[in-house]
């Protein structure tokens, strides 16, 4: 039982390449990034997804994650997920929406 949990946590950890080398991310910040990641990748029931996301990532956690954005590299999965969580809760909505759409906009 413990081994599958450890494997899941290891797979969900943000890669070292998503964090800028000048400012390391603490273990609690990494746990927050993992929780946001897991909440976003488990889209099995689209109708209940919003409720599940709101239970997993609370507004105060999204606010805390928002402070990590300057330390995350743009165009990484962690950057987009934190920007989405911020936009979902209306934190700096316009800027976060641009951050989420940025990878798509750069491809044109």
PDB file of N, CA and C in Angstrom:
ATOM      1  N   UNK A   1       0.818  -1.198   0.000  1.00  0.00           N
ATOM      2  CA  UNK A   1       0.000   0.000   0.000  1.00  0.00           C
ATOM      3  C   UNK A   1       0.860   1.259   0.000  1.00  0.00           C
ATOM      4  N   UNK A   2       1.940   1.257   0.734  1.00  0.00           N
ATOM      5  CA  UNK A   2       2.795   2.425   0.820  1.00  0.00           C
ATOM      6  C   UNK A   2       3.581   2.649  -0.472  1.00  0.00           C
ATOM      7  N   UNK A   3       4.008   1.585  -1.117  1.00  0.00           N
ATOM      8  CA  UNK A   3       4.790   1.713  -2.344  1.00  0.00           C
ATOM      9  C   UNK A   3       4.011   2.422  -3.450  1.00  0.00           C
ATOM     10  N   UNK A   4       2.742   2.055  -3.746  1.00  0.00           N
ATOM     11  CA  UNK A   4       2.016   2.798  -4.781  1.00  0.00           C
ATOM     12  C   UNK A   4       1.840   4.278  -4.434  1.00  0.00           C
ATOM     13  N   UNK A   5       1.640   4.580  -3.156  1.00  0.00           N
ATOM     14  CA  UNK A   5       1.500   5.969  -2.746  1.00  0.00           C
ATOM     15  C   UNK A   5       2.794   6.736  -2.994  1.00  0.00           C
ATOM     16  N   UNK A   6       3.922   6.128  -2.648  1.00  0.00           N
ATOM     17  CA  UNK A   6       5.213   6.781  -2.872  1.00  0.00           C
ATOM     18  C   UNK A   6       5.478   6.976  -4.360  1.00  0.00           C
ATOM     19  N   UNK A   7       5.091   5.997  -5.175  1.00  0.00           N
ATOM     20  CA  UNK A   7       5.260   6.111  -6.620  1.00  0.00           C
ATOM     21  C   UNK A   7       4.418   7.251  -7.159  1.00  0.00           C
ATOM     22  N   UNK A   8       3.178   7.353  -6.687  1.00  0.00           N
ATOM     23  CA  UNK A   8       2.287   8.427  -7.121  1.00  0.00           C
ATOM     24  C   UNK A   8       2.854   9.785  -6.740  1.00  0.00           C
ATOM     25  N   UNK A   9       3.350   9.920  -5.537  1.00  0.00           N
ATOM     26  CA  UNK A   9       3.922  11.192  -5.105  1.00  0.00           C
ATOM     27  C   UNK A   9       5.172  11.534  -5.894  1.00  0.00           C
ATOM     28  N   UNK A  10       5.980  10.542  -6.205  1.00  0.00           N
ATOM     29  CA  UNK A  10       7.201  10.796  -6.979  1.00  0.00           C
ATOM     30  C   UNK A  10       6.861  11.244  -8.391  1.00  0.00           C
ATOM     31  N   UNK A  11       5.834  10.663  -8.983  1.00  0.00           N
ATOM     32  CA  UNK A  11       5.443  11.047 -10.335  1.00  0.00           C
ATOM     33  C   UNK A  11       4.831  12.432 -10.357  1.00  0.00           C
ATOM     34  N   UNK A  12       4.165  12.813  -9.283  1.00  0.00           N
ATOM     35  CA  UNK A  12       3.479  14.093  -9.250  1.00  0.00           C
ATOM     36  C   UNK A  12       4.369  15.249  -8.820  1.00  0.00           C
ATOM     37  N   UNK A  13       5.597  14.964  -8.407  1.00  0.00           N
ATOM     38  CA  UNK A  13       6.494  16.029  -7.962  1.00  0.00           C
ATOM     39  C   UNK A  13       6.864  16.926  -9.130  1.00  0.00           C
ATOM     40  N   UNK A  14       6.895  18.239  -8.905  1.00  0.00           N
ATOM     41  CA  UNK A  14       7.316  19.120  -9.983  1.00  0.00           C
ATOM     42  C   UNK A  14       8.778  18.861 -10.314  1.00  0.00           C
ATOM     43  N   UNK A  15       9.088  18.921 -11.578  1.00  0.00           N
ATOM     44  CA  UNK A  15      10.459  18.640 -11.973  1.00  0.00           C
ATOM     45  C   UNK A  15      11.372  19.769 -11.531  1.00  0.00           C
ATOM     46  N   UNK A  16      12.612  19.443 -11.339  1.00  0.00           N
ATOM     47  CA  UNK A  16      13.580  20.448 -10.912  1.00  0.00           C
ATOM     48  C   UNK A  16      13.740  21.526 -11.973  1.00  0.00           C
ATOM     49  N   UNK A  17      13.465  21.189 -13.227  1.00  0.00           N
ATOM     50  CA  UNK A  17      13.620  22.170 -14.290  1.00  0.00           C
ATOM     51  C   UNK A  17      12.502  23.200 -14.305  1.00  0.00           C
ATOM     52  N   UNK A  18      11.431  22.990 -13.529  1.00  0.00           N
ATOM     53  CA  UNK A  18      10.350  23.964 -13.502  1.00  0.00           C
ATOM     54  C   UNK A  18      10.599  25.083 -12.508  1.00  0.00           C
ATOM     55  N   UNK A  19      11.569  24.908 -11.635  1.00  0.00           N
ATOM     56  CA  UNK A  19      11.876  25.919 -10.621  1.00  0.00           C
ATOM     57  C   UNK A  19      13.180  26.591 -10.992  1.00  0.00           C
ATOM     58  N   UNK A  20      13.198  27.923 -10.931  1.00  0.00           N
ATOM     59  CA  UNK A  20      14.429  28.631 -11.255  1.00  0.00           C
ATOM     60  C   UNK A  20      15.485  28.327 -10.205  1.00  0.00           C
ATOM     61  N   UNK A  21      16.704  28.253 -10.623  1.00  0.00           N
ATOM     62  CA  UNK A  21      17.783  27.850  -9.732  1.00  0.00           C
ATOM     63  C   UNK A  21      18.115  28.913  -8.695  1.00  0.00           C
ATOM     64  N   UNK A  22      17.721  30.163  -8.921  1.00  0.00           N
ATOM     65  CA  UNK A  22      18.078  31.225  -7.995  1.00  0.00           C
ATOM     66  C   UNK A  22      17.259  31.200  -6.709  1.00  0.00           C
ATOM     67  N   UNK A  23      16.085  30.587  -6.726  1.00  0.00           N
ATOM     68  CA  UNK A  23      15.231  30.582  -5.539  1.00  0.00           C
ATOM     69  C   UNK A  23      14.654  29.185  -5.331  1.00  0.00           C
ATOM     70  N   UNK A  24      15.221  28.426  -4.405  1.00  0.00           N
ATOM     71  CA  UNK A  24      14.715  27.073  -4.174  1.00  0.00           C
ATOM     72  C   UNK A  24      13.316  27.079  -3.573  1.00  0.00           C
ATOM     73  N   UNK A  25      12.579  26.021  -3.825  1.00  0.00           N
ATOM     74  CA  UNK A  25      11.220  25.877  -3.320  1.00  0.00           C
ATOM     75  C   UNK A  25      11.263  24.938  -2.125  1.00  0.00           C
ATOM     76  N   UNK A  26      10.644  25.340  -1.018  1.00  0.00           N
ATOM     77  CA  UNK A  26      10.665  24.543   0.206  1.00  0.00           C
ATOM     78  C   UNK A  26       9.818  23.278   0.042  1.00  0.00           C
ATOM     79  N   UNK A  27       9.946  22.369   0.984  1.00  0.00           N
ATOM     80  CA  UNK A  27       9.185  21.119   0.950  1.00  0.00           C
ATOM     81  C   UNK A  27       7.690  21.387   1.048  1.00  0.00           C
ATOM     82  N   UNK A  28       7.280  22.356   1.852  1.00  0.00           N
ATOM     83  CA  UNK A  28       5.848  22.655   1.960  1.00  0.00           C
ATOM     84  C   UNK A  28       5.320  23.254   0.664  1.00  0.00           C
ATOM     85  N   UNK A  29       6.143  24.075  -0.015  1.00  0.00           N
ATOM     86  CA  UNK A  29       5.740  24.626  -1.307  1.00  0.00           C
ATOM     87  C   UNK A  29       5.641  23.518  -2.359  1.00  0.00           C
ATOM     88  N   UNK A  30       6.575  22.564  -2.320  1.00  0.00           N
ATOM     89  CA  UNK A  30       6.518  21.437  -3.253  1.00  0.00           C
ATOM     90  C   UNK A  30       5.261  20.606  -3.008  1.00  0.00           C
ATOM     91  N   UNK A  31       4.883  20.428  -1.747  1.00  0.00           N
ATOM     92  CA  UNK A  31       3.661  19.684  -1.430  1.00  0.00           C
ATOM     93  C   UNK A  31       2.440  20.418  -1.974  1.00  0.00           C
ATOM     94  N   UNK A  32       2.435  21.732  -1.878  1.00  0.00           N
ATOM     95  CA  UNK A  32       1.328  22.524  -2.424  1.00  0.00           C
ATOM     96  C   UNK A  32       1.268  22.392  -3.936  1.00  0.00           C
ATOM     97  N   UNK A  33       2.427  22.456  -4.602  1.00  0.00           N
ATOM     98  CA  UNK A  33       2.459  22.283  -6.058  1.00  0.00           C
ATOM     99  C   UNK A  33       1.969  20.894  -6.456  1.00  0.00           C
ATOM    100  N   UNK A  34       2.340  19.876  -5.678  1.00  0.00           N
ATOM    101  CA  UNK A  34       1.861  18.510  -5.962  1.00  0.00           C
ATOM    102  C   UNK A  34       0.349  18.414  -5.810  1.00  0.00           C
ATOM    103  N   UNK A  35      -0.186  19.040  -4.749  1.00  0.00           N
ATOM    104  CA  UNK A  35      -1.631  18.984  -4.520  1.00  0.00           C
ATOM    105  C   UNK A  35      -2.398  19.662  -5.660  1.00  0.00           C
ATOM    106  N   UNK A  36      -1.896  20.795  -6.134  1.00  0.00           N
ATOM    107  CA  UNK A  36      -2.529  21.475  -7.268  1.00  0.00           C
ATOM    108  C   UNK A  36      -2.440  20.600  -8.511  1.00  0.00           C
ATOM    109  N   UNK A  37      -1.278  19.999  -8.737  1.00  0.00           N
ATOM    110  CA  UNK A  37      -1.097  19.135  -9.904  1.00  0.00           C
ATOM    111  C   UNK A  37      -2.068  17.957  -9.882  1.00  0.00           C
ATOM    112  N   UNK A  38      -2.155  17.294  -8.749  1.00  0.00           N
ATOM    113  CA  UNK A  38      -3.050  16.130  -8.638  1.00  0.00           C
ATOM    114  C   UNK A  38      -4.502  16.553  -8.833  1.00  0.00           C
ATOM    115  N   UNK A  39      -4.877  17.716  -8.306  1.00  0.00           N
ATOM    116  CA  UNK A  39      -6.254  18.192  -8.470  1.00  0.00           C
ATOM    117  C   UNK A  39      -6.578  18.466  -9.934  1.00  0.00           C
ATOM    118  N   UNK A  40      -5.585  18.879 -10.698  1.00  0.00           N
ATOM    119  CA  UNK A  40      -5.834  19.216 -12.099  1.00  0.00           C
ATOM    120  C   UNK A  40      -5.737  18.037 -13.052  1.00  0.00           C
ATOM    121  N   UNK A  41      -4.984  17.015 -12.707  1.00  0.00           N
ATOM    122  CA  UNK A  41      -4.826  15.903 -13.642  1.00  0.00           C
ATOM    123  C   UNK A  41      -5.869  14.810 -13.445  1.00  0.00           C
ATOM    124  N   UNK A  42      -6.636  14.868 -12.390  1.00  0.00           N
ATOM    125  CA  UNK A  42      -7.659  13.846 -12.155  1.00  0.00           C
ATOM    126  C   UNK A  42      -9.013  14.375 -12.599  1.00  0.00           C
ATOM    127  N   UNK A  43      -9.231  14.359 -13.887  1.00  0.00           N
ATOM    128  CA  UNK A  43     -10.473  14.867 -14.459  1.00  0.00           C
ATOM    129  C   UNK A  43     -11.409  13.729 -14.855  1.00  0.00           C
ATOM    130  N   UNK A  44     -11.519  12.707 -14.027  1.00  0.00           N
ATOM    131  CA  UNK A  44     -12.309  11.539 -14.377  1.00  0.00           C
ATOM    132  C   UNK A  44     -13.810  11.835 -14.424  1.00  0.00           C
ATOM    133  N   UNK A  45     -14.331  12.645 -13.527  1.00  0.00           N
ATOM    134  CA  UNK A  45     -15.749  12.984 -13.508  1.00  0.00           C
ATOM    135  C   UNK A  45     -15.875  14.489 -13.699  1.00  0.00           C
ATOM    136  N   UNK A  46     -16.175  14.910 -14.920  1.00  0.00           N
ATOM    137  CA  UNK A  46     -16.177  16.330 -15.236  1.00  0.00           C
ATOM    138  C   UNK A  46     -17.232  17.114 -14.472  1.00  0.00           C
ATOM    139  N   UNK A  47     -18.354  16.491 -14.124  1.00  0.00           N
ATOM    140  CA  UNK A  47     -19.398  17.206 -13.390  1.00  0.00           C
ATOM    141  C   UNK A  47     -18.989  17.478 -11.952  1.00  0.00           C
ATOM    142  N   UNK A  48     -18.297  16.549 -11.337  1.00  0.00           N
ATOM    143  CA  UNK A  48     -17.893  16.706  -9.936  1.00  0.00           C
ATOM    144  C   UNK A  48     -16.504  17.309  -9.810  1.00  0.00           C
ATOM    145  N   UNK A  49     -15.844  17.582 -10.934  1.00  0.00           N
ATOM    146  CA  UNK A  49     -14.468  18.060 -10.892  1.00  0.00           C
ATOM    147  C   UNK A  49     -14.339  19.375 -10.138  1.00  0.00           C
ATOM    148  N   UNK A  50     -15.264  20.309 -10.358  1.00  0.00           N
ATOM    149  CA  UNK A  50     -15.167  21.611  -9.709  1.00  0.00           C
ATOM    150  C   UNK A  50     -15.232  21.488  -8.194  1.00  0.00           C
ATOM    151  N   UNK A  51     -16.133  20.653  -7.715  1.00  0.00           N
ATOM    152  CA  UNK A  51     -16.254  20.438  -6.271  1.00  0.00           C
ATOM    153  C   UNK A  51     -14.982  19.804  -5.728  1.00  0.00           C
ATOM    154  N   UNK A  52     -14.464  18.813  -6.455  1.00  0.00           N
ATOM    155  CA  UNK A  52     -13.244  18.133  -6.021  1.00  0.00           C
ATOM    156  C   UNK A  52     -12.062  19.099  -6.011  1.00  0.00           C
ATOM    157  N   UNK A  53     -11.952  19.933  -7.030  1.00  0.00           N
ATOM    158  CA  UNK A  53     -10.862  20.910  -7.093  1.00  0.00           C
ATOM    159  C   UNK A  53     -10.954  21.882  -5.923  1.00  0.00           C
ATOM    160  N   UNK A  54     -12.161  22.367  -5.628  1.00  0.00           N
ATOM    161  CA  UNK A  54     -12.335  23.328  -4.543  1.00  0.00           C
ATOM    162  C   UNK A  54     -12.057  22.712  -3.177  1.00  0.00           C
ATOM    163  N   UNK A  55     -12.283  21.415  -3.036  1.00  0.00           N
ATOM    164  CA  UNK A  55     -11.953  20.743  -1.779  1.00  0.00           C
ATOM    165  C   UNK A  55     -10.448  20.498  -1.656  1.00  0.00           C
ATOM    166  N   UNK A  56      -9.792  20.253  -2.769  1.00  0.00           N
ATOM    167  CA  UNK A  56      -8.363  19.937  -2.764  1.00  0.00           C
ATOM    168  C   UNK A  56      -7.509  21.191  -2.654  1.00  0.00           C
ATOM    169  N   UNK A  57      -7.875  22.229  -3.403  1.00  0.00           N
ATOM    170  CA  UNK A  57      -7.108  23.477  -3.415  1.00  0.00           C
ATOM    171  C   UNK A  57      -8.028  24.601  -2.951  1.00  0.00           C
ATOM    172  N   UNK A  58      -7.810  25.051  -1.731  1.00  0.00           N
ATOM    173  CA  UNK A  58      -8.638  26.116  -1.163  1.00  0.00           C
ATOM    174  C   UNK A  58      -8.124  27.483  -1.630  1.00  0.00           C
ATOM    175  N   UNK A  59      -8.956  28.522  -1.539  1.00  0.00           N
ATOM    176  CA  UNK A  59      -8.525  29.858  -1.980  1.00  0.00           C
ATOM    177  C   UNK A  59      -7.251  30.353  -1.294  1.00  0.00           C
ATOM    178  N   UNK A  60      -7.092  30.078   0.008  1.00  0.00           N
ATOM    179  CA  UNK A  60      -5.879  30.531   0.695  1.00  0.00           C
ATOM    180  C   UNK A  60      -4.642  29.801   0.176  1.00  0.00           C
ATOM    181  N   UNK A  61      -4.799  28.544  -0.231  1.00  0.00           N
ATOM    182  CA  UNK A  61      -3.679  27.795  -0.814  1.00  0.00           C
ATOM    183  C   UNK A  61      -3.337  28.339  -2.201  1.00  0.00           C
ATOM    184  N   UNK A  62      -4.359  28.709  -2.969  1.00  0.00           N
ATOM    185  CA  UNK A  62      -4.107  29.301  -4.282  1.00  0.00           C
ATOM    186  C   UNK A  62      -3.378  30.632  -4.120  1.00  0.00           C
ATOM    187  N   UNK A  63      -3.744  31.400  -3.095  1.00  0.00           N
ATOM    188  CA  UNK A  63      -3.066  32.658  -2.804  1.00  0.00           C
ATOM    189  C   UNK A  63      -1.598  32.409  -2.437  1.00  0.00           C
ATOM    190  N   UNK A  64      -1.360  31.375  -1.643  1.00  0.00           N
ATOM    191  CA  UNK A  64       0.024  31.033  -1.272  1.00  0.00           C
ATOM    192  C   UNK A  64       0.811  30.566  -2.491  1.00  0.00           C
ATOM    193  N   UNK A  65       0.178  29.784  -3.344  1.00  0.00           N
ATOM    194  CA  UNK A  65       0.853  29.298  -4.551  1.00  0.00           C
ATOM    195  C   UNK A  65       1.164  30.452  -5.499  1.00  0.00           C
ATOM    196  N   UNK A  66       0.318  31.466  -5.486  1.00  0.00           N
ATOM    197  CA  UNK A  66       0.521  32.630  -6.351  1.00  0.00           C
ATOM    198  C   UNK A  66       1.860  33.297  -6.061  1.00  0.00           C
ATOM    199  N   UNK A  67       2.307  33.236  -4.813  1.00  0.00           N
ATOM    200  CA  UNK A  67       3.589  33.851  -4.463  1.00  0.00           C
ATOM    201  C   UNK A  67       4.769  33.068  -5.037  1.00  0.00           C
ATOM    202  N   UNK A  68       4.515  31.829  -5.473  1.00  0.00           N
ATOM    203  CA  UNK A  68       5.579  31.011  -6.061  1.00  0.00           C
ATOM    204  C   UNK A  68       5.824  31.327  -7.533  1.00  0.00           C
ATOM    205  N   UNK A  69       4.890  31.997  -8.189  1.00  0.00           N
ATOM    206  CA  UNK A  69       5.016  32.243  -9.631  1.00  0.00           C
ATOM    207  C   UNK A  69       6.343  32.880 -10.042  1.00  0.00           C
ATOM    208  N   UNK A  70       6.847  33.876  -9.329  1.00  0.00           N
ATOM    209  CA  UNK A  70       8.140  34.450  -9.753  1.00  0.00           C
ATOM    210  C   UNK A  70       9.299  33.457  -9.685  1.00  0.00           C
ATOM    211  N   UNK A  71       9.160  32.424  -8.870  1.00  0.00           N
ATOM    212  CA  UNK A  71      10.239  31.437  -8.736  1.00  0.00           C
ATOM    213  C   UNK A  71      10.086  30.267  -9.701  1.00  0.00           C
ATOM    214  N   UNK A  72       8.966  30.186 -10.410  1.00  0.00           N
ATOM    215  CA  UNK A  72       8.737  29.099 -11.365  1.00  0.00           C
ATOM    216  C   UNK A  72       9.078  29.580 -12.767  1.00  0.00           C
ATOM    217  N   UNK A  73       9.634  28.688 -13.557  1.00  0.00           N
ATOM    218  CA  UNK A  73       9.967  29.040 -14.934  1.00  0.00           C
ATOM    219  C   UNK A  73       8.689  29.088 -15.767  1.00  0.00           C
ATOM    220  N   UNK A  74       8.547  30.135 -16.596  1.00  0.00           N
ATOM    221  CA  UNK A  74       7.385  30.201 -17.492  1.00  0.00           C
ATOM    222  C   UNK A  74       7.369  29.010 -18.456  1.00  0.00           C
ATOM    223  N   UNK A  75       6.224  28.685 -18.945  1.00  0.00           N
ATOM    224  CA  UNK A  75       6.003  27.587 -19.891  1.00  0.00           C
ATOM    225  C   UNK A  75       6.308  26.224 -19.301  1.00  0.00           C
ATOM    226  N   UNK A  76       6.245  26.094 -17.983  1.00  0.00           N
ATOM    227  CA  UNK A  76       6.360  24.790 -17.349  1.00  0.00           C
ATOM    228  C   UNK A  76       4.977  24.395 -16.838  1.00  0.00           C
ATOM    229  N   UNK A  77       4.818  23.126 -16.591  1.00  0.00           N
ATOM    230  CA  UNK A  77       3.537  22.615 -16.116  1.00  0.00           C
ATOM    231  C   UNK A  77       3.156  23.249 -14.776  1.00  0.00           C
ATOM    232  N   UNK A  78       4.100  23.345 -13.857  1.00  0.00           N
ATOM    233  CA  UNK A  78       3.827  23.918 -12.541  1.00  0.00           C
ATOM    234  C   UNK A  78       3.391  25.378 -12.658  1.00  0.00           C
ATOM    235  N   UNK A  79       4.019  26.137 -13.537  1.00  0.00           N
ATOM    236  CA  UNK A  79       3.686  27.546 -13.748  1.00  0.00           C
ATOM    237  C   UNK A  79       2.239  27.678 -14.241  1.00  0.00           C
ATOM    238  N   UNK A  80       1.883  26.870 -15.216  1.00  0.00           N
ATOM    239  CA  UNK A  80       0.526  26.914 -15.751  1.00  0.00           C
ATOM    240  C   UNK A  80      -0.523  26.482 -14.736  1.00  0.00           C
ATOM    241  N   UNK A  81      -0.196  25.469 -13.943  1.00  0.00           N
ATOM    242  CA  UNK A  81      -1.146  24.976 -12.951  1.00  0.00           C
ATOM    243  C   UNK A  81      -1.374  25.992 -11.837  1.00  0.00           C
ATOM    244  N   UNK A  82      -0.322  26.651 -11.398  1.00  0.00           N
ATOM    245  CA  UNK A  82      -0.466  27.682 -10.362  1.00  0.00           C
ATOM    246  C   UNK A  82      -1.242  28.873 -10.930  1.00  0.00           C
ATOM    247  N   UNK A  83      -0.953  29.244 -12.166  1.00  0.00           N
ATOM    248  CA  UNK A  83      -1.683  30.346 -12.798  1.00  0.00           C
ATOM    249  C   UNK A  83      -3.164  29.988 -12.946  1.00  0.00           C
ATOM    250  N   UNK A  84      -3.467  28.739 -13.303  1.00  0.00           N
ATOM    251  CA  UNK A  84      -4.856  28.324 -13.415  1.00  0.00           C
ATOM    252  C   UNK A  84      -5.566  28.413 -12.068  1.00  0.00           C
ATOM    253  N   UNK A  85      -4.919  27.912 -11.014  1.00  0.00           N
ATOM    254  CA  UNK A  85      -5.527  27.952  -9.679  1.00  0.00           C
ATOM    255  C   UNK A  85      -5.792  29.391  -9.259  1.00  0.00           C
ATOM    256  N   UNK A  86      -4.858  30.280  -9.551  1.00  0.00           N
ATOM    257  CA  UNK A  86      -5.061  31.696  -9.238  1.00  0.00           C
ATOM    258  C   UNK A  86      -6.208  32.292 -10.024  1.00  0.00           C
ATOM    259  N   UNK A  87      -6.270  32.011 -11.319  1.00  0.00           N
ATOM    260  CA  UNK A  87      -7.352  32.538 -12.151  1.00  0.00           C
ATOM    261  C   UNK A  87      -8.696  31.953 -11.725  1.00  0.00           C
ATOM    262  N   UNK A  88      -8.715  30.683 -11.345  1.00  0.00           N
ATOM    263  CA  UNK A  88      -9.952  30.029 -10.919  1.00  0.00           C
ATOM    264  C   UNK A  88     -10.559  30.752  -9.723  1.00  0.00           C
ATOM    265  N   UNK A  89      -9.710  31.186  -8.812  1.00  0.00           N
ATOM    266  CA  UNK A  89     -10.196  31.892  -7.621  1.00  0.00           C
ATOM    267  C   UNK A  89     -10.183  33.413  -7.785  1.00  0.00           C
ATOM    268  N   UNK A  90      -9.942  33.901  -8.998  1.00  0.00           N
ATOM    269  CA  UNK A  90     -10.024  35.331  -9.278  1.00  0.00           C
ATOM    270  C   UNK A  90      -8.847  36.150  -8.782  1.00  0.00           C
ATOM    271  N   UNK A  91      -7.729  35.509  -8.535  1.00  0.00           N
ATOM    272  CA  UNK A  91      -6.527  36.217  -8.082  1.00  0.00           C
ATOM    273  C   UNK A  91      -5.757  36.720  -9.294  1.00  0.00           C
ATOM    274  N   UNK A  92      -5.654  38.018  -9.447  1.00  0.00           N
ATOM    275  CA  UNK A  92      -4.942  38.611 -10.579  1.00  0.00           C
ATOM    276  C   UNK A  92      -5.408  37.922 -11.870  1.00  0.00           C
ATOM    277  N   UNK A  93      -6.722  37.922 -12.056  1.00  0.00           N
ATOM    278  CA  UNK A  93      -7.371  37.099 -13.077  1.00  0.00           C
ATOM    279  C   UNK A  93      -6.795  37.309 -14.483  1.00  0.00           C
ATOM    280  N   UNK A  94      -6.713  38.551 -14.943  1.00  0.00           N
ATOM    281  CA  UNK A  94      -6.259  38.807 -16.317  1.00  0.00           C
ATOM    282  C   UNK A  94      -4.834  38.309 -16.552  1.00  0.00           C
ATOM    283  N   UNK A  95      -3.946  38.605 -15.618  1.00  0.00           N
ATOM    284  CA  UNK A  95      -2.552  38.173 -15.774  1.00  0.00           C
ATOM    285  C   UNK A  95      -2.445  36.654 -15.722  1.00  0.00           C
ATOM    286  N   UNK A  96      -3.184  36.017 -14.809  1.00  0.00           N
ATOM    287  CA  UNK A  96      -3.129  34.556 -14.724  1.00  0.00           C
ATOM    288  C   UNK A  96      -3.732  33.899 -15.954  1.00  0.00           C
ATOM    289  N   UNK A  97      -4.765  34.488 -16.507  1.00  0.00           N
ATOM    290  CA  UNK A  97      -5.349  33.944 -17.736  1.00  0.00           C
ATOM    291  C   UNK A  97      -4.346  34.025 -18.887  1.00  0.00           C
ATOM    292  N   UNK A  98      -3.612  35.136 -18.959  1.00  0.00           N
ATOM    293  CA  UNK A  98      -2.553  35.243 -19.983  1.00  0.00           C
ATOM    294  C   UNK A  98      -1.458  34.212 -19.740  1.00  0.00           C
ATOM    295  N   UNK A  99      -1.124  33.965 -18.474  1.00  0.00           N
ATOM    296  CA  UNK A  99      -0.093  32.966 -18.160  1.00  0.00           C
ATOM    297  C   UNK A  99      -0.527  31.569 -18.576  1.00  0.00           C
ATOM    298  N   UNK A 100      -1.789  31.258 -18.356  1.00  0.00           N
ATOM    299  CA  UNK A 100      -2.301  29.936 -18.734  1.00  0.00           C
ATOM    300  C   UNK A 100      -2.326  29.802 -20.250  1.00  0.00           C
ATOM    301  N   UNK A 101      -2.698  30.843 -20.951  1.00  0.00           N
ATOM    302  CA  UNK A 101      -2.811  30.794 -22.410  1.00  0.00           C
ATOM    303  C   UNK A 101      -1.465  30.992 -23.102  1.00  0.00           C
ATOM    304  N   UNK A 102      -0.457  31.427 -22.379  1.00  0.00           N
ATOM    305  CA  UNK A 102       0.840  31.748 -22.990  1.00  0.00           C
ATOM    306  C   UNK A 102       1.434  30.631 -23.833  1.00  0.00           C
ATOM    307  N   UNK A 103       1.498  29.385 -23.334  1.00  0.00           N
ATOM    308  CA  UNK A 103       2.076  28.327 -24.184  1.00  0.00           C
ATOM    309  C   UNK A 103       1.321  28.169 -25.498  1.00  0.00           C
ATOM    310  N   UNK A 104       0.001  28.364 -25.457  1.00  0.00           N
ATOM    311  CA  UNK A 104      -0.800  28.255 -26.678  1.00  0.00           C
ATOM    312  C   UNK A 104      -0.530  29.428 -27.598  1.00  0.00           C
ATOM    313  N   UNK A 105      -0.414  30.605 -27.041  1.00  0.00           N
ATOM    314  CA  UNK A 105      -0.189  31.802 -27.850  1.00  0.00           C
ATOM    315  C   UNK A 105       1.188  31.797 -28.496  1.00  0.00           C
ATOM    316  N   UNK A 106       2.179  31.198 -27.835  1.00  0.00           N
ATOM    317  CA  UNK A 106       3.525  31.166 -28.390  1.00  0.00           C
ATOM    318  C   UNK A 106       3.644  30.203 -29.574  1.00  0.00           C
ATOM    319  N   UNK A 107       2.708  29.271 -29.699  1.00  0.00           N
ATOM    320  CA  UNK A 107       2.820  28.290 -30.770  1.00  0.00           C
ATOM    321  C   UNK A 107       2.299  28.816 -32.111  1.00  0.00           C
ATOM    322  N   UNK A 108       1.691  29.990 -32.121  1.00  0.00           N
ATOM    323  CA  UNK A 108       1.168  30.535 -33.382  1.00  0.00           C
ATOM    324  C   UNK A 108       2.097  31.495 -34.024  1.00  0.00           C
TER     325      UNK A 108
END
